[in-house]
Coordinates of C-alpha atoms and ligand atoms in Angstrom, one line a residue:
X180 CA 29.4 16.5 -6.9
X181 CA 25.7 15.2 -7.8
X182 CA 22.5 16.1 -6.9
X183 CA 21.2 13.3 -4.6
X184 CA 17.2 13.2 -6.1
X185 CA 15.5 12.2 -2.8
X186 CA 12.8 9.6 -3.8
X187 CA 11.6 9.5 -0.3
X188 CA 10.6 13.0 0.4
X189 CA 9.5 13.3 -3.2
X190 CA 7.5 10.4 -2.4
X191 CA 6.3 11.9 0.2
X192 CA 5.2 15.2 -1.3
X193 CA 3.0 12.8 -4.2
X194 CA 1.5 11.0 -1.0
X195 CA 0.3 14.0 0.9
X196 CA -1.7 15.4 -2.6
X197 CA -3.4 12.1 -2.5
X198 CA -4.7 12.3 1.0
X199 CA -6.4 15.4 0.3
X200 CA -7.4 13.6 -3.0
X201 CA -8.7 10.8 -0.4
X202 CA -10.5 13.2 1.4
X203 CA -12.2 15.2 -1.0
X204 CA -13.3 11.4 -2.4
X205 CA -14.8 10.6 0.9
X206 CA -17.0 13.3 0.8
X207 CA -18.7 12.0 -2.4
X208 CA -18.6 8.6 -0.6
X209 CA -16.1 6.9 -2.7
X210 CA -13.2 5.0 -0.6
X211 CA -10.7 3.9 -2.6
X212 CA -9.7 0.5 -1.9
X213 CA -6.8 -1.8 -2.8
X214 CA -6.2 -5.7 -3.0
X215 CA -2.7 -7.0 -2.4
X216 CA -2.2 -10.5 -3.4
X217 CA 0.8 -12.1 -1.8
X218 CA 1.7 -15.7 -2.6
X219 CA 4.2 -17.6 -0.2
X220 CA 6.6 -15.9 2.1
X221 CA 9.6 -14.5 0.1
X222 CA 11.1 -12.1 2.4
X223 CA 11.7 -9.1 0.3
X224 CA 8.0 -9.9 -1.1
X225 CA 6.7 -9.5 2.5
X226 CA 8.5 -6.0 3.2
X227 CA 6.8 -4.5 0.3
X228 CA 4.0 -5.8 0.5
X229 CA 4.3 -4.2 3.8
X230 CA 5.1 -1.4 2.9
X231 CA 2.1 -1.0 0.5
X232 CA -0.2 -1.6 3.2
X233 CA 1.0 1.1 5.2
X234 CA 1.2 3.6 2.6
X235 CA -2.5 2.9 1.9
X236 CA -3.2 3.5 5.5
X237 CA -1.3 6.5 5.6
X238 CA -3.3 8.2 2.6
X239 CA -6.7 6.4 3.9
X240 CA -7.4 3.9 1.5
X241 CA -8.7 1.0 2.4
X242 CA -5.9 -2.1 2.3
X243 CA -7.2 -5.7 1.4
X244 CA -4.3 -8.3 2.4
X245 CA -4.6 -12.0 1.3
X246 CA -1.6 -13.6 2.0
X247 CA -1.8 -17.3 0.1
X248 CA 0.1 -20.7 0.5
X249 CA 3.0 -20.6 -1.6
X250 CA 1.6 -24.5 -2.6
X251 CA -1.7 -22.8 -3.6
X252 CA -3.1 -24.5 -6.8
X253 CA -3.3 -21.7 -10.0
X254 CA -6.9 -22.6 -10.3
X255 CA -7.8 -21.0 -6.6
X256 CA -5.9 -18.3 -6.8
X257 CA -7.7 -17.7 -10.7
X258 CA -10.9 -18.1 -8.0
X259 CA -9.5 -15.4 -5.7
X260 CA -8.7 -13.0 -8.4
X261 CA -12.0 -13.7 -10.1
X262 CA -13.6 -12.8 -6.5
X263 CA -11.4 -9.6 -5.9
X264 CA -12.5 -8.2 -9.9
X265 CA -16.2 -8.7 -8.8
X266 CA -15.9 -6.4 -5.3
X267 CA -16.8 -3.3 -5.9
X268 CA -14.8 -2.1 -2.4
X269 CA -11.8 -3.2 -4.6
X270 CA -10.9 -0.6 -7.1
X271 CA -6.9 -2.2 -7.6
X272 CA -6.0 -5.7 -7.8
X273 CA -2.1 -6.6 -7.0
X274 CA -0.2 -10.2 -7.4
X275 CA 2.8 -9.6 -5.3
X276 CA 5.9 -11.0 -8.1
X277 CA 7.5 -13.3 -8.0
X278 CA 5.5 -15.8 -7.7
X279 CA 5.9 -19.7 -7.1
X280 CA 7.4 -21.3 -10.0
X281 CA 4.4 -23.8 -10.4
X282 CA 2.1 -20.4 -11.3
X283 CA 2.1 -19.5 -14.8
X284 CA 2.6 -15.6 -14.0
X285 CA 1.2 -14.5 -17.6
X286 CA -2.3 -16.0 -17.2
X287 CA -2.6 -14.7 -14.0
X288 CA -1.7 -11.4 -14.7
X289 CA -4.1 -11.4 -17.8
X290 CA -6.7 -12.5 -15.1
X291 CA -6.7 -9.1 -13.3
X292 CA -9.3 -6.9 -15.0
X293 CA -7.6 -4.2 -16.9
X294 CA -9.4 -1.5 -15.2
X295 CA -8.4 -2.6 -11.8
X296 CA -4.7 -2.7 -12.7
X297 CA -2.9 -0.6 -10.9
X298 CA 0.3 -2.5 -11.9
X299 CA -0.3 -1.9 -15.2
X300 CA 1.3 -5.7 -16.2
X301 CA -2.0 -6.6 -17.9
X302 CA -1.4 -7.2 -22.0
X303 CA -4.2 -4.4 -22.4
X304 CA -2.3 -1.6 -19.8
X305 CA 1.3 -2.9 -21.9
X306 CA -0.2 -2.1 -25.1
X307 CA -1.8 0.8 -24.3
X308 CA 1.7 2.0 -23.1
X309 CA 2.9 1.1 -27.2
X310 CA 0.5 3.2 -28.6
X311 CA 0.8 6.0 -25.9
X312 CA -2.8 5.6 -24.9
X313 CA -1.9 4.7 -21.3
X314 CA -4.6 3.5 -18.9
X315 CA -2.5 2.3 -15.7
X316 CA 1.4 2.5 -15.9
X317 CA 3.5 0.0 -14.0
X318 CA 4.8 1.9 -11.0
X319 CA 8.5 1.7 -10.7
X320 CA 9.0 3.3 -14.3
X321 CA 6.1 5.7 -13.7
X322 CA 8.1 6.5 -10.5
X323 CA 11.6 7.4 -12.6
X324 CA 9.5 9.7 -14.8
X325 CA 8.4 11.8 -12.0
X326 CA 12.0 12.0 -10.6
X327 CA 13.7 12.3 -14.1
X328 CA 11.0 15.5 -13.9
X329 CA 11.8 16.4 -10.4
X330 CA 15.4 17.5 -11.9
X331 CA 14.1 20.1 -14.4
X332 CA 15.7 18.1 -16.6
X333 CA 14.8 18.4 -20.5
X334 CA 15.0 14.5 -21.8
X335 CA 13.6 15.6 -25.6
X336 CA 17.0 14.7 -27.9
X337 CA 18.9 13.5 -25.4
X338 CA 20.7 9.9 -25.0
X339 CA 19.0 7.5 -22.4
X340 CA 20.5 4.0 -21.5
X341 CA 18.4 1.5 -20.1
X342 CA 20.2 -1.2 -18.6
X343 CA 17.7 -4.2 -18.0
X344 CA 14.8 -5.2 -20.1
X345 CA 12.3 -6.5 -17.6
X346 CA 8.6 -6.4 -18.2
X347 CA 8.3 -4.4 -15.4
X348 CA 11.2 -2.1 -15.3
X349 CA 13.5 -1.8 -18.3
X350 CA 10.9 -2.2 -21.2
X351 CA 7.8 0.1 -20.0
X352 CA 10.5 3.0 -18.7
X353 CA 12.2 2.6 -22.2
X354 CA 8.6 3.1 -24.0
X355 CA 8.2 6.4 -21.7
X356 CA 11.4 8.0 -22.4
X357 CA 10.9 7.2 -25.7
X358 CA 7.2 9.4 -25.5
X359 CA 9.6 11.8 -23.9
X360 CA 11.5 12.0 -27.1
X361 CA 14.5 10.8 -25.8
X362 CA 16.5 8.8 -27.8
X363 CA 17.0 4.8 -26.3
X364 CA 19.6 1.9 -26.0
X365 CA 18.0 -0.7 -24.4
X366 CA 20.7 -2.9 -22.9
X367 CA 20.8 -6.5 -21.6
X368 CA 22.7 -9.4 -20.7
X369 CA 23.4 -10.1 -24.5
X370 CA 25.2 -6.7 -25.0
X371 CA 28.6 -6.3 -26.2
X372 CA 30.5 -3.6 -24.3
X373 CA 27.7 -2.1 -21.8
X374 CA 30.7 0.1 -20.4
X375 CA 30.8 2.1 -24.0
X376 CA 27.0 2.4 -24.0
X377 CA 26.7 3.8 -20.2
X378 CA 29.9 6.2 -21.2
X379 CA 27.3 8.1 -23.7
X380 CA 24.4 8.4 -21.4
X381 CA 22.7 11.5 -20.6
X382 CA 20.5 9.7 -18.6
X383 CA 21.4 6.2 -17.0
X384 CA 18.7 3.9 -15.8
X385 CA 20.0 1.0 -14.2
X386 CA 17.7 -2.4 -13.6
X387 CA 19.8 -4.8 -13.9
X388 CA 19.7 -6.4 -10.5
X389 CA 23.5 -6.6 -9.8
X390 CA 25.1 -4.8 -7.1
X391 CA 27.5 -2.1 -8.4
X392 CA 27.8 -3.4 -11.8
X393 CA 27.8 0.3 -12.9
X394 CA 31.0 1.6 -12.5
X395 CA 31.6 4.9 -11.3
X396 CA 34.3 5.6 -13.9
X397 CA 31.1 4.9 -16.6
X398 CA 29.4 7.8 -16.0
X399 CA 29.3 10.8 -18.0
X400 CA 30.0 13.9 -17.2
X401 CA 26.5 15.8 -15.6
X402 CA 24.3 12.4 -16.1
X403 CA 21.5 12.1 -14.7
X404 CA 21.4 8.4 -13.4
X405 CA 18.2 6.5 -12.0
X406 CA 19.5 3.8 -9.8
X407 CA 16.7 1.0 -9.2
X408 CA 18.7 -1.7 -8.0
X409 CA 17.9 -3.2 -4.9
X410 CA 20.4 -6.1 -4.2
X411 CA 21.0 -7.2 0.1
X412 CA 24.7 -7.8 0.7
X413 CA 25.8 -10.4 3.1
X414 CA 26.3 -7.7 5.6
X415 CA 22.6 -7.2 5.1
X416 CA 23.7 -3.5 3.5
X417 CA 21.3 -2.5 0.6
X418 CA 22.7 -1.3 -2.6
X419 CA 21.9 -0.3 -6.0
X420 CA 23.8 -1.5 -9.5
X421 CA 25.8 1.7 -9.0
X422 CA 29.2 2.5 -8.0
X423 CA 27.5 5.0 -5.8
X424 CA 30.2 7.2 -4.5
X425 CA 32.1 6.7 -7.6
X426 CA 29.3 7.9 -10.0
X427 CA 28.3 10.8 -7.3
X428 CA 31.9 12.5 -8.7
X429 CA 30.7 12.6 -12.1
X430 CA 26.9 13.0 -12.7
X431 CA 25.0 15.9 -12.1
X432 CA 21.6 14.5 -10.0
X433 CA 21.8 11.0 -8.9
X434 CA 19.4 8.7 -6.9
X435 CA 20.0 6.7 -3.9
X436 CA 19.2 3.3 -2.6
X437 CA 17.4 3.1 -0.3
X438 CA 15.5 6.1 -0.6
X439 CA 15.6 6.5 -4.2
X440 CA 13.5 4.5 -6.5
X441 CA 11.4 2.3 -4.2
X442 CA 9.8 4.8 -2.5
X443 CA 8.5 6.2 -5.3
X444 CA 7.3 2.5 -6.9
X445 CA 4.9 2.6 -3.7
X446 CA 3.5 6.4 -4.2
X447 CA 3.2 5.9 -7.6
X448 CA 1.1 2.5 -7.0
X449 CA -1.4 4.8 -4.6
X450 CA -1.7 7.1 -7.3
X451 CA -2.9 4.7 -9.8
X452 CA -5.3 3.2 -7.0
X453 CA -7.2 6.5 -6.3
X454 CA -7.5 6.9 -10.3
X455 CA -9.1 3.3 -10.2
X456 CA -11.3 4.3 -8.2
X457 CA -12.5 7.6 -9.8
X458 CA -12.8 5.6 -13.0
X459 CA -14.7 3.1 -11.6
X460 CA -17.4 5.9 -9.6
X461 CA -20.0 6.8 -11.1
X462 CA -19.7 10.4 -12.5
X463 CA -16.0 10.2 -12.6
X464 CA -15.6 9.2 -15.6
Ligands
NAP106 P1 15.1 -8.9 -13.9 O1 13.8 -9.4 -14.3 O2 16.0 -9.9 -13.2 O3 15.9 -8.3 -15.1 C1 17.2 -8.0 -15.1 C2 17.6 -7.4 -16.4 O4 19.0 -7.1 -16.4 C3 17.5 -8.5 -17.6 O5 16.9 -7.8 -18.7 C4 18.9 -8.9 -17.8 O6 19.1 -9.3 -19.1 C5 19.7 -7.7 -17.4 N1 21.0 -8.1 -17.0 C6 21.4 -9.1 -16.2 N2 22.8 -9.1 -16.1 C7 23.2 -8.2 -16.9 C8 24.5 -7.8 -17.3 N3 25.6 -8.4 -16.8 N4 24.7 -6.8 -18.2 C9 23.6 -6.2 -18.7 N5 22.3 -6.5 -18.4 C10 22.2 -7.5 -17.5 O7 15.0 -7.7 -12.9 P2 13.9 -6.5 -12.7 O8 12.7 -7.1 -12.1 O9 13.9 -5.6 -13.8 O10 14.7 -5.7 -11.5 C11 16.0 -5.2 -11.7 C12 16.5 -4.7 -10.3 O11 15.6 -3.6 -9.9 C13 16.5 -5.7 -9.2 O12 17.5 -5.4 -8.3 C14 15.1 -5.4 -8.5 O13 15.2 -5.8 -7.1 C15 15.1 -3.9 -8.6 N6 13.7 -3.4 -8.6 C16 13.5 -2.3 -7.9 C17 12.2 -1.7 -7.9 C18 12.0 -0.5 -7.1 O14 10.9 -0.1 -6.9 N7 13.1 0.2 -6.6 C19 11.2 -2.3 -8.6 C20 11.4 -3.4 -9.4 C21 12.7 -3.9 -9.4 P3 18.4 -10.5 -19.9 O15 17.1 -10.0 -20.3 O16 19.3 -10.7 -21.1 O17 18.4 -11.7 -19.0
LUD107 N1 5.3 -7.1 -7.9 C1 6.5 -5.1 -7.4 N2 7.6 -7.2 -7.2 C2 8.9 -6.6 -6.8 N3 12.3 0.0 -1.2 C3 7.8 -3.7 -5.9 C4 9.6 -2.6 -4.6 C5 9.2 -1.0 -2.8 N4 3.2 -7.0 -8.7 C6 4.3 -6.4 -8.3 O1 6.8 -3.2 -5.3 O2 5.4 -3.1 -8.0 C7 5.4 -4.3 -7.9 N5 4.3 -5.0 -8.3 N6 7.7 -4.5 -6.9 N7 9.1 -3.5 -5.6 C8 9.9 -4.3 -6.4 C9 9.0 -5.1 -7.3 C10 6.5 -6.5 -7.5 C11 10.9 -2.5 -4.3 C12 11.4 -1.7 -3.3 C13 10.5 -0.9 -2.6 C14 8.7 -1.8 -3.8 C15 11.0 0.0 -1.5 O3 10.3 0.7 -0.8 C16 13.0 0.8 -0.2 C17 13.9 1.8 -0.8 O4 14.4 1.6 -2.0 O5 14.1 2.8 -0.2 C18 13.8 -0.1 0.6 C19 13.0 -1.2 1.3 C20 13.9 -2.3 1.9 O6 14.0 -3.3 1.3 O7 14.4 -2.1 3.0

């Protein structure tokens, strides 16, 4: 039976280092601070958004909310974000995604300063990431690294499977195992026989965005697998792109949902906030 990797107490443990982080920052009189752009009123968009403000308050950074019409022409929102990169109370900028399909996503994202990033979606953070000179790192992959680490794990020479090539999820967390010296398959939609690919992973990520698409019967034998997956049922039930109970038989550390991933995409996104705002105070450089 699997280890269950709890995200949300590991979560937890990054979130209380950065309160004393917070503190130590106040008394230099730097207060880290954190914009969170949210366009329309997509209800998953709105929990985590949410989410991200509370987690803010929580650690003690201060939390900057615009919520914008979801018919809000590109130009003013360009306007807002041009705003948000002149505050100097704002260390991170964030565009909630998705957003409207009238937006062209890319040239927003490339509006964000690089330095206040904290997604890390910006051209400049992506190809730093190539190169392994990162500045920020998106969050949700940065998150699986730390749990992939939480498990002791050693991921130099072994066989990773990503499932999902994403901007956001599949193709940065492939780049970092790769750093790690894993060896990658990047899967997609296009791939012929996933089920033979997943059957030789050491280490699974799933992003795929399908509810228990995974089987259980997939899994190898002691696999690690990363579940980050977060489709609603009808039933309103959240699950991941794993045969959970199945897979639980078979690997040897396994991550839940909820309470796996997603908790960790939010202490990871504080993290990269407080760095922001070292960088950007004086004599932190
Ligand atoms: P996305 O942009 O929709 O990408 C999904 C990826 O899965 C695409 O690359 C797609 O391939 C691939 N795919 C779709 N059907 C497939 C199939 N049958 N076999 C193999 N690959 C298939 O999704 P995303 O933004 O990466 O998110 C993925 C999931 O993770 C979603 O459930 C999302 O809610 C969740 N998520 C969770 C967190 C968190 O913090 N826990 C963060 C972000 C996302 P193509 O490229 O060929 O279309
Ligand atoms: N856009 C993200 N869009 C969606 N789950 C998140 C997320 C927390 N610009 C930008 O925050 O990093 C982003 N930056 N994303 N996501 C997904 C993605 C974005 C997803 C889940 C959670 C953030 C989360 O806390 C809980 C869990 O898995 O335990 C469950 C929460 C629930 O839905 O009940």
């Amino acid at each position: 039976m699997a280890n269950i990797i709890d995200g949300k107490a590991i979560a937890r443990r990054f979130k209380d280092t950065l309160k004393e982080e917070v503190n130590f920052l106040k008394g230099r009189s730097v207060k880290p601070g954190l914009a969170v752009v949210l366009v329309g009123d997509n209800p998953a968009s709105l929990v985590y958004v949410k989410a991200k403000g509370k987690a803010c308050e929580e650690i003690g950074i201060n939390s900057f909310q615009y919520t914008l019409h979801k018919d809000i022409a590109q130009k003013e929102l360009l306007w807002q974000i041009s705003e948000l990169n002149n505050d100097a109370k704002v260390h991170g900028i964030l565009v909630q995604l998705p957003l409207p399909d009238h937006l062209d996503e890319e040239l927003i994202l490339e509006a964000i300063s690089p330095e206040k990033d904290v997604d890390g979606f910006h051209p400049v953070n992506i190809g730093r990431l190539v190169i392994g000179k990162p500045l920020f790192q998106p969050c949700t992959p940065m998150g699986i690294m730390k749990l992939l680490e939480d498990t002791g794990m050693e991921l130099a020479g072994k066989d990773a499977v990503v499932a999902g090539r994403s901007n956001i999820v599949g193709k940065p967390v492939a780049l970092m195992l790769l750093h790690k010296n894993a060896t990658v398959t990047i899967c997609h939609s296009k791939t012929l026989n996933l089920r033979e690919k997943v059957k030789k992973a050491d280490i699974l990520i799933a992003a795929v965005g399908r509810p228990h698409m995974i089987k259980g019967e997939w899994i190898k034998q002691e696999a690690v697998v990363i579940d980050v997956g977060i489709n609603r049922l009808d039933n309103g039930k959240l699950v991941g792109d794993v045969e959970f109970e199945e897979a639980q038989k078979r690997a040897a550390f396994i991550t839940p949902v909820p309470g796996g991933v997603g908790p960790m995409t939010i202490a990871m996104l504080m993290h990269n906030t407080v760095e922001a705002a070292k960088r950007q105070s004086s004599g932190y450089r």
